[in-house]
Each structure stands twice: as C-alpha cells, then as structure tokens.
C-alpha cells in the first residue's frame, strides 16, 4: 500500500494502489463540502430575494435538499467505514443474513453458502422423470426483440421512403434523403429476412424439453436424462453435453465487463441423421454420470461457476440451434449439520 | 517496527473437509501492549482471478485490550466448524482460497495483517475435456 499522497494512482475495480486513509479523507471531504454547499445555498435561497419566484424556489429547494441529503449520507457512511476492517463489515453482513426471517429470501441456502438455490429448477415436474428443467434464453424472447426492432425500423424507413417519393413527384427530388434511404432500406430488408428466418426456425424446430431424475446434482452420482425434441425436420446431428462455465465480472475504467470460459465439456448423448415428424417428437432417455472431483455451482458478487446441460442440433437446410438447461451442483461431500460460528463482531 | 503475527493450525493440517473443526492459535509479538488497539481473527474465503475480488467471512472475532487483561499479545486459541461451501478451487478465471487471517490494529490507525492458507474440500483443477 502506498504511504505517500499521489496525484495519480492505479485503480482496478475496487482495488487501489493509493493510501486508503487518503482516499477516505478525500471521500469525506467531498461529501462534507457537498453538504455544506447545499446548506449554505438553501439558507441563501430562503432569504428575501427579488430574482427568484416562489415556483422556481421550490424546484431549486428540492435540488439543494437532495445535495444536502447525499452529502450528509455519504459523510456519515464514510466515517462509519473508517474504523471498520473489511472482515468486520463482512461478518456484520453475515450476521444480518443469518436472521431466520431473511434466509428464505437469500440467493443461497443456509447450509450451502454461495451455492445458488435450485427452487426454479425443481418446481416443474416432468412427464417421465422427476423434474423438467427450465430453459435459459428461450427463442421466443429473441423472436420478440428482433420482431419489435424490425417493426419499428420498417415503419421509420417507410416514412422516409414516402417523403422521398413525394419530393420526386412534385419535381423537387431530395438527393440527400434518397442517399440516406438506400442503406436504411437495406437494413430494413435484412431485418425482415432475419426475423422471418427466426420465425421459421422456431416453428420448424419446435420446443426442446429436458427432464432429470433428481436435483440438485452431487458429483460422482448417476442420473437419468430424458430429452424430447419436437418439430418437422431432418436432423443431421443432435447432442446433449454437460458443460461447466466460469464467469468473471470486472470493471475496466467505467465499463463493467463479463468474461465466460468453458472449463469442462462432456458429450452425454449423440444421434445422427434422423427425421422428426410433426406430432411425433424425438424422444431419448440416457444416463448422466456426473464426474467426481469437480467444482460445485458457485455464485458470488463478481464470480460464478455454472453447470448446464446443452442440447445442440444441426438441421438440414437450417442453421444450428442450441438450447441451454441450467443445473445446480452441490459439493460432493455429505453435508453435516450446520454449527453456527460464534462470531464476535 | 512491524509486529510479528504467528498463526498455527492445530495438527498442521493443510486440508479440511466441510464440517471439520479447525482449531487455531495465534500470537502477536514485537509490539508494546499499549500500542495494540484491537486484534481481529477471521476464517474466511476470497476469490482471485480475472473478476472483482469477493470475500466471505465464516468466523470472526474482535478482541479489545479489556477482553485480554490489557495485553492482546498473548496466545489465543479459537475453533470453528467449517461450512459445506464454497470449496477451495483453482479454475481458469476464478480461484477460491480459504485462510485464517489475523489483523493487528495499532494506534493511529495502522494495521498489520497475516494469513495462513488452508484447503477446504478436494476439488480438482479445472481442465477442459472435449
């Protein structure tokens, strides 16, 4: 940690190379001066002043009141943090989380901290196996977003085309507008083509459903998986893969970026060159032997380990499609009853 | 001069399983007793890697001179049962580490900190199998 004051310091996310004390002092000074400015300006505002009318007085007063509120809040918060170490703050936060009334609303079960809850994965019973897994990123949402964009873009381009044609008809052509309309119309045509293609894909490929015999998943145990794929198509290949992703969120300057990396992939099932007929979906039940010695599902503020089953298909005359079904993996070790750590904060 | 902080895990175990009880001693030396304002000991996990750093405290104790008859330097032992998760993990973008951290807080806001790492669970390295 730097001991001396520096004008420039490196910063990545929440980590700084500069002195913490100087940083806190600067923060307190900023919020303190904000509060001071708000208070003085508020006092000046309510003093007799012929230039400010009663209507604008209230508006300016509200702005100044918010400055006072932000300044006072920030100043008090900074002072509270000065004498508190990171561990103590985290311990106090943990103690608040352990209040029984809040435990159900937390993202992790109490016995497995930082493992995501699996409530949304077990609330839908399957037809053949215990649970029907939900799908991430349903194609209907993509269809809706692309459809809305296409509609708005086409409406805008139509207005521009009508304006351009009208100017031609009255004998006063606007060349700038015509040049502008050509690329806009090209984007519109591409958007319509892309949306129609998505629509055809969604209707021809049909819904994919995946069921699992038990949940949550424990490494080293065996499970059954049941896949149904509806539609009317000739399939070149259909696979189910077990995939593990790491996800890291970090700040770069003022941007927040997320990087994902696949760290594990295992093909569970493959079938090639077959036909799915309307009303007769492709069905397949297979074993899923979950590997041992792998990391459980993990979720913290900036980092995550996610497990999922991915169904990938390659269809004749169509592009590839991919459907993702999340899983929650618990640590392999048999859980023991939780004994609360008697933290003294 | 910086104070010396010693941390020792009973039995010198480098690896624990969820639910195991970790027993630990710590001591602070090379500092005058009146210089020490508080001592904090915690059992915690933290992440390392590409993402922002996350941290979770499983066990925490803060001792003031009044809790230790005016001398916070003497040996102190604590124990806690370790949680079921998160397990120690060395991934490609993310690493999860467990440690015992002892922080000595001195007069005028100076702080010195020492860590003793240990592993929780037996998770292998992340390797992409295709």
PDB file of C-alpha atoms in Angstrom, chain A residues 17-197:
ATOM      1  CA  UNK A  17      -2.762   1.292  -5.133  1.00  0.00           C
ATOM      2  CA  UNK A  18      -3.107   4.554  -3.221  1.00  0.00           C
ATOM      3  CA  UNK A  19      -3.394   5.069   0.519  1.00  0.00           C
ATOM      4  CA  UNK A  20      -6.754   4.016   1.952  1.00  0.00           C
ATOM      5  CA  UNK A  21      -6.622   6.749   4.576  1.00  0.00           C
ATOM      6  CA  UNK A  22      -6.091   9.500   1.991  1.00  0.00           C
ATOM      7  CA  UNK A  23      -8.905   8.021  -0.123  1.00  0.00           C
ATOM      8  CA  UNK A  24     -11.315   8.016   2.814  1.00  0.00           C
ATOM      9  CA  UNK A  25     -10.297  11.577   3.781  1.00  0.00           C
ATOM     10  CA  UNK A  26     -10.916  12.738   0.199  1.00  0.00           C
ATOM     11  CA  UNK A  27     -14.289  10.990   0.131  1.00  0.00           C
ATOM     12  CA  UNK A  28     -15.315  12.558   3.455  1.00  0.00           C
ATOM     13  CA  UNK A  29     -14.138  16.000   2.270  1.00  0.00           C
ATOM     14  CA  UNK A  30     -16.155  15.660  -0.955  1.00  0.00           C
ATOM     15  CA  UNK A  31     -19.386  14.663   0.793  1.00  0.00           C
ATOM     16  CA  UNK A  32     -18.811  17.228   3.557  1.00  0.00           C
ATOM     17  CA  UNK A  33     -18.393  20.067   1.066  1.00  0.00           C
ATOM     18  CA  UNK A  34     -21.468  18.854  -0.844  1.00  0.00           C
ATOM     19  CA  UNK A  35     -23.496  19.060   2.359  1.00  0.00           C
ATOM     20  CA  UNK A  36     -22.011  22.462   3.230  1.00  0.00           C
ATOM     21  CA  UNK A  37     -22.740  23.879  -0.226  1.00  0.00           C
ATOM     22  CA  UNK A  38     -26.319  22.558  -0.093  1.00  0.00           C
ATOM     23  CA  UNK A  39     -26.911  24.077   3.375  1.00  0.00           C
ATOM     24  CA  UNK A  40     -25.465  27.487   2.536  1.00  0.00           C
ATOM     25  CA  UNK A  41     -27.288  27.664  -0.781  1.00  0.00           C
ATOM     26  CA  UNK A  42     -30.541  26.603   0.899  1.00  0.00           C
ATOM     27  CA  UNK A  43     -30.171  29.350   3.503  1.00  0.00           C
ATOM     28  CA  UNK A  44     -29.471  31.887   0.754  1.00  0.00           C
ATOM     29  CA  UNK A  45     -32.478  30.648  -1.212  1.00  0.00           C
ATOM     30  CA  UNK A  46     -34.948  31.244   1.609  1.00  0.00           C
ATOM     31  CA  UNK A  47     -33.522  34.684   2.409  1.00  0.00           C
ATOM     32  CA  UNK A  48     -35.516  37.558   0.784  1.00  0.00           C
ATOM     33  CA  UNK A  49     -34.522  37.550  -2.897  1.00  0.00           C
ATOM     34  CA  UNK A  50     -36.326  39.557  -5.606  1.00  0.00           C
ATOM     35  CA  UNK A  51     -34.911  37.475  -8.525  1.00  0.00           C
ATOM     36  CA  UNK A  52     -36.264  34.101  -7.532  1.00  0.00           C
ATOM     37  CA  UNK A  53     -40.016  33.470  -7.888  1.00  0.00           C
ATOM     38  CA  UNK A  54     -41.924  31.189  -5.482  1.00  0.00           C
ATOM     39  CA  UNK A  55     -42.423  28.463  -8.147  1.00  0.00           C
ATOM     40  CA  UNK A  56     -38.739  28.130  -9.045  1.00  0.00           C
ATOM     41  CA  UNK A  57     -37.849  28.451  -5.325  1.00  0.00           C
ATOM     42  CA  UNK A  58     -39.403  25.051  -4.609  1.00  0.00           C
ATOM     43  CA  UNK A  59     -37.670  23.427  -7.562  1.00  0.00           C
ATOM     44  CA  UNK A  60     -34.236  24.790  -6.609  1.00  0.00           C
ATOM     45  CA  UNK A  61     -35.007  23.936  -2.975  1.00  0.00           C
ATOM     46  CA  UNK A  62     -35.633  20.284  -3.892  1.00  0.00           C
ATOM     47  CA  UNK A  63     -32.324  20.078  -5.783  1.00  0.00           C
ATOM     48  CA  UNK A  64     -30.449  21.622  -2.854  1.00  0.00           C
ATOM     49  CA  UNK A  65     -32.212  19.339  -0.361  1.00  0.00           C
ATOM     50  CA  UNK A  66     -31.078  16.289  -2.378  1.00  0.00           C
ATOM     51  CA  UNK A  67     -27.486  17.661  -2.334  1.00  0.00           C
ATOM     52  CA  UNK A  68     -27.707  18.029   1.462  1.00  0.00           C
ATOM     53  CA  UNK A  69     -29.131  14.520   1.822  1.00  0.00           C
ATOM     54  CA  UNK A  70     -26.464  12.898  -0.411  1.00  0.00           C
ATOM     55  CA  UNK A  71     -23.703  14.901   1.300  1.00  0.00           C
ATOM     56  CA  UNK A  72     -24.811  14.037   4.846  1.00  0.00           C
ATOM     57  CA  UNK A  73     -25.437  10.357   3.989  1.00  0.00           C
ATOM     58  CA  UNK A  74     -22.099   9.964   2.224  1.00  0.00           C
ATOM     59  CA  UNK A  75     -20.211  11.723   5.017  1.00  0.00           C
ATOM     60  CA  UNK A  76     -21.732   9.546   7.768  1.00  0.00           C
ATOM     61  CA  UNK A  77     -21.207   6.337   5.725  1.00  0.00           C
ATOM     62  CA  UNK A  78     -17.545   7.221   5.077  1.00  0.00           C
ATOM     63  CA  UNK A  79     -16.957   7.934   8.789  1.00  0.00           C
ATOM     64  CA  UNK A  80     -18.550   4.604   9.730  1.00  0.00           C
ATOM     65  CA  UNK A  81     -16.266   2.739   7.333  1.00  0.00           C
ATOM     66  CA  UNK A  82     -13.054   4.413   8.538  1.00  0.00           C
ATOM     67  CA  UNK A  83     -12.707   2.399  11.731  1.00  0.00           C
ATOM     68  CA  UNK A  84     -14.017  -0.868  10.307  1.00  0.00           C
ATOM     69  CA  UNK A  85     -11.976  -3.555   8.600  1.00  0.00           C
ATOM     70  CA  UNK A  86     -13.284  -5.477   5.572  1.00  0.00           C
ATOM     71  CA  UNK A  87     -13.604  -8.694   7.604  1.00  0.00           C
ATOM     72  CA  UNK A  88     -15.633  -6.954  10.313  1.00  0.00           C
ATOM     73  CA  UNK A  89     -18.014  -5.466   7.740  1.00  0.00           C
ATOM     74  CA  UNK A  90     -18.464  -8.888   6.097  1.00  0.00           C
ATOM     75  CA  UNK A  91     -19.022 -10.542   9.480  1.00  0.00           C
ATOM     76  CA  UNK A  92     -21.735  -7.994  10.334  1.00  0.00           C
ATOM     77  CA  UNK A  93     -23.351  -8.579   6.928  1.00  0.00           C
ATOM     78  CA  UNK A  94     -23.253 -12.361   7.519  1.00  0.00           C
ATOM     79  CA  UNK A  95     -24.876 -11.951  10.900  1.00  0.00           C
ATOM     80  CA  UNK A  96     -27.687  -9.941   9.299  1.00  0.00           C
ATOM     81  CA  UNK A  97     -28.138 -12.649   6.652  1.00  0.00           C
ATOM     82  CA  UNK A  98     -28.404 -15.341   9.325  1.00  0.00           C
ATOM     83  CA  UNK A  99     -31.615 -13.835  10.695  1.00  0.00           C
ATOM     84  CA  UNK A 100     -34.188 -16.585  10.161  1.00  0.00           C
ATOM     85  CA  UNK A 101     -36.755 -14.247   8.600  1.00  0.00           C
ATOM     86  CA  UNK A 102     -34.377 -13.397   5.762  1.00  0.00           C
ATOM     87  CA  UNK A 103     -32.903 -16.810   4.980  1.00  0.00           C
ATOM     88  CA  UNK A 104     -35.640 -17.788   2.510  1.00  0.00           C
ATOM     89  CA  UNK A 105     -35.092 -14.621   0.504  1.00  0.00           C
ATOM     90  CA  UNK A 106     -31.345 -15.165   0.160  1.00  0.00           C
ATOM     91  CA  UNK A 107     -29.818 -16.411  -3.093  1.00  0.00           C
ATOM     92  CA  UNK A 108     -28.099 -19.370  -1.360  1.00  0.00           C
ATOM     93  CA  UNK A 109     -29.436 -21.995   1.040  1.00  0.00           C
ATOM     94  CA  UNK A 110     -28.182 -21.541   4.621  1.00  0.00           C
ATOM     95  CA  UNK A 111     -26.376 -24.906   4.689  1.00  0.00           C
ATOM     96  CA  UNK A 112     -24.563 -24.247   1.399  1.00  0.00           C
ATOM     97  CA  UNK A 113     -23.283 -20.668   1.284  1.00  0.00           C
ATOM     98  CA  UNK A 114     -22.649 -19.296  -2.213  1.00  0.00           C
ATOM     99  CA  UNK A 115     -24.350 -22.228  -3.946  1.00  0.00           C
ATOM    100  CA  UNK A 116     -27.357 -20.900  -5.926  1.00  0.00           C
ATOM    101  CA  UNK A 117     -30.836 -22.029  -4.905  1.00  0.00           C
ATOM    102  CA  UNK A 118     -32.497 -24.645  -7.121  1.00  0.00           C
ATOM    103  CA  UNK A 119     -36.133 -23.690  -6.431  1.00  0.00           C
ATOM    104  CA  UNK A 120     -36.757 -22.640 -10.045  1.00  0.00           C
ATOM    105  CA  UNK A 121     -35.296 -25.927 -11.270  1.00  0.00           C
ATOM    106  CA  UNK A 122     -37.458 -28.245  -9.186  1.00  0.00           C
ATOM    107  CA  UNK A 123     -40.859 -26.555  -9.340  1.00  0.00           C
ATOM    108  CA  UNK A 124     -41.864 -28.192 -12.621  1.00  0.00           C
ATOM    109  CA  UNK A 125     -42.471 -31.975 -12.541  1.00  0.00           C
ATOM    110  CA  UNK A 126     -41.540 -33.998 -15.606  1.00  0.00           C
ATOM    111  CA  UNK A 127     -43.680 -36.462 -17.586  1.00  0.00           C
ATOM    112  CA  UNK A 128     -41.240 -39.360 -17.343  1.00  0.00           C
ATOM    113  CA  UNK A 129     -38.615 -38.245 -14.799  1.00  0.00           C
ATOM    114  CA  UNK A 130     -38.809 -36.211 -11.588  1.00  0.00           C
ATOM    115  CA  UNK A 131     -38.127 -32.685 -12.868  1.00  0.00           C
ATOM    116  CA  UNK A 132     -38.458 -30.797 -16.142  1.00  0.00           C
ATOM    117  CA  UNK A 133     -35.547 -28.374 -16.389  1.00  0.00           C
ATOM    118  CA  UNK A 134     -36.203 -24.747 -17.357  1.00  0.00           C
ATOM    119  CA  UNK A 135     -34.577 -23.338 -20.467  1.00  0.00           C
ATOM    120  CA  UNK A 136     -32.227 -20.321 -20.486  1.00  0.00           C
ATOM    121  CA  UNK A 137     -32.756 -17.769 -23.223  1.00  0.00           C
ATOM    122  CA  UNK A 138     -35.939 -19.066 -24.792  1.00  0.00           C
ATOM    123  CA  UNK A 139     -36.065 -18.456 -28.606  1.00  0.00           C
ATOM    124  CA  UNK A 140     -39.415 -16.675 -28.198  1.00  0.00           C
ATOM    125  CA  UNK A 141     -37.715 -13.741 -26.416  1.00  0.00           C
ATOM    126  CA  UNK A 142     -35.207 -13.372 -29.257  1.00  0.00           C
ATOM    127  CA  UNK A 143     -38.073 -13.553 -31.711  1.00  0.00           C
ATOM    128  CA  UNK A 144     -39.946 -10.809 -29.833  1.00  0.00           C
ATOM    129  CA  UNK A 145     -36.925  -8.481 -29.633  1.00  0.00           C
ATOM    130  CA  UNK A 146     -35.975  -8.918 -33.309  1.00  0.00           C
ATOM    131  CA  UNK A 147     -39.661  -8.597 -34.304  1.00  0.00           C
ATOM    132  CA  UNK A 148     -40.074  -5.318 -32.392  1.00  0.00           C
ATOM    133  CA  UNK A 149     -36.871  -3.891 -33.906  1.00  0.00           C
ATOM    134  CA  UNK A 150     -37.948  -4.949 -37.412  1.00  0.00           C
ATOM    135  CA  UNK A 151     -41.381  -3.368 -36.974  1.00  0.00           C
ATOM    136  CA  UNK A 152     -40.051  -0.028 -35.702  1.00  0.00           C
ATOM    137  CA  UNK A 153     -37.252   0.120 -38.294  1.00  0.00           C
ATOM    138  CA  UNK A 154     -39.609  -0.711 -41.166  1.00  0.00           C
ATOM    139  CA  UNK A 155     -42.074   1.969 -40.003  1.00  0.00           C
ATOM    140  CA  UNK A 156     -39.292   4.579 -39.892  1.00  0.00           C
ATOM    141  CA  UNK A 157     -37.924   3.591 -43.326  1.00  0.00           C
ATOM    142  CA  UNK A 158     -41.459   3.638 -44.791  1.00  0.00           C
ATOM    143  CA  UNK A 159     -41.943   7.250 -43.665  1.00  0.00           C
ATOM    144  CA  UNK A 160     -38.584   8.225 -45.202  1.00  0.00           C
ATOM    145  CA  UNK A 161     -39.446   6.452 -48.489  1.00  0.00           C
ATOM    146  CA  UNK A 162     -42.846   8.204 -48.670  1.00  0.00           C
ATOM    147  CA  UNK A 163     -41.155  11.576 -48.101  1.00  0.00           C
ATOM    148  CA  UNK A 164     -38.532  10.868 -50.778  1.00  0.00           C
ATOM    149  CA  UNK A 165     -41.151   9.679 -53.331  1.00  0.00           C
ATOM    150  CA  UNK A 166     -43.384  12.699 -52.641  1.00  0.00           C
ATOM    151  CA  UNK A 167     -40.473  15.051 -53.376  1.00  0.00           C
ATOM    152  CA  UNK A 168     -39.846  13.209 -56.646  1.00  0.00           C
ATOM    153  CA  UNK A 169     -43.497  13.512 -57.622  1.00  0.00           C
ATOM    154  CA  UNK A 170     -43.614  17.279 -57.077  1.00  0.00           C
ATOM    155  CA  UNK A 171     -40.460  17.609 -59.213  1.00  0.00           C
ATOM    156  CA  UNK A 172     -38.154  18.597 -56.350  1.00  0.00           C
ATOM    157  CA  UNK A 173     -36.044  15.482 -55.656  1.00  0.00           C
ATOM    158  CA  UNK A 174     -34.013  15.483 -52.431  1.00  0.00           C
ATOM    159  CA  UNK A 175     -30.778  13.626 -53.240  1.00  0.00           C
ATOM    160  CA  UNK A 176     -29.512  13.684 -49.644  1.00  0.00           C
ATOM    161  CA  UNK A 177     -32.685  11.996 -48.441  1.00  0.00           C
ATOM    162  CA  UNK A 178     -32.504   9.429 -51.269  1.00  0.00           C
ATOM    163  CA  UNK A 179     -28.901   8.538 -50.404  1.00  0.00           C
ATOM    164  CA  UNK A 180     -29.914   8.204 -46.744  1.00  0.00           C
ATOM    165  CA  UNK A 181     -32.910   5.987 -47.550  1.00  0.00           C
ATOM    166  CA  UNK A 182     -30.903   3.377 -49.525  1.00  0.00           C
ATOM    167  CA  UNK A 183     -28.765   1.993 -46.625  1.00  0.00           C
ATOM    168  CA  UNK A 184     -31.689   2.345 -44.213  1.00  0.00           C
ATOM    169  CA  UNK A 185     -33.912   0.327 -46.554  1.00  0.00           C
ATOM    170  CA  UNK A 186     -31.158  -2.305 -46.932  1.00  0.00           C
ATOM    171  CA  UNK A 187     -31.013  -2.719 -43.124  1.00  0.00           C
ATOM    172  CA  UNK A 188     -34.824  -2.989 -43.100  1.00  0.00           C
ATOM    173  CA  UNK A 189     -34.811  -5.748 -45.733  1.00  0.00           C
ATOM    174  CA  UNK A 190     -32.092  -7.632 -43.832  1.00  0.00           C
ATOM    175  CA  UNK A 191     -34.067  -7.276 -40.551  1.00  0.00           C
ATOM    176  CA  UNK A 192     -37.234  -8.671 -42.180  1.00  0.00           C
ATOM    177  CA  UNK A 193     -35.261 -11.612 -43.676  1.00  0.00           C
ATOM    178  CA  UNK A 194     -33.584 -12.342 -40.324  1.00  0.00           C
ATOM    179  CA  UNK A 195     -36.876 -12.168 -38.408  1.00  0.00           C
ATOM    180  CA  UNK A 196     -38.679 -14.439 -40.910  1.00  0.00           C
ATOM    181  CA  UNK A 197     -35.795 -16.902 -40.666  1.00  0.00           C
TER     182      UNK A 197
END
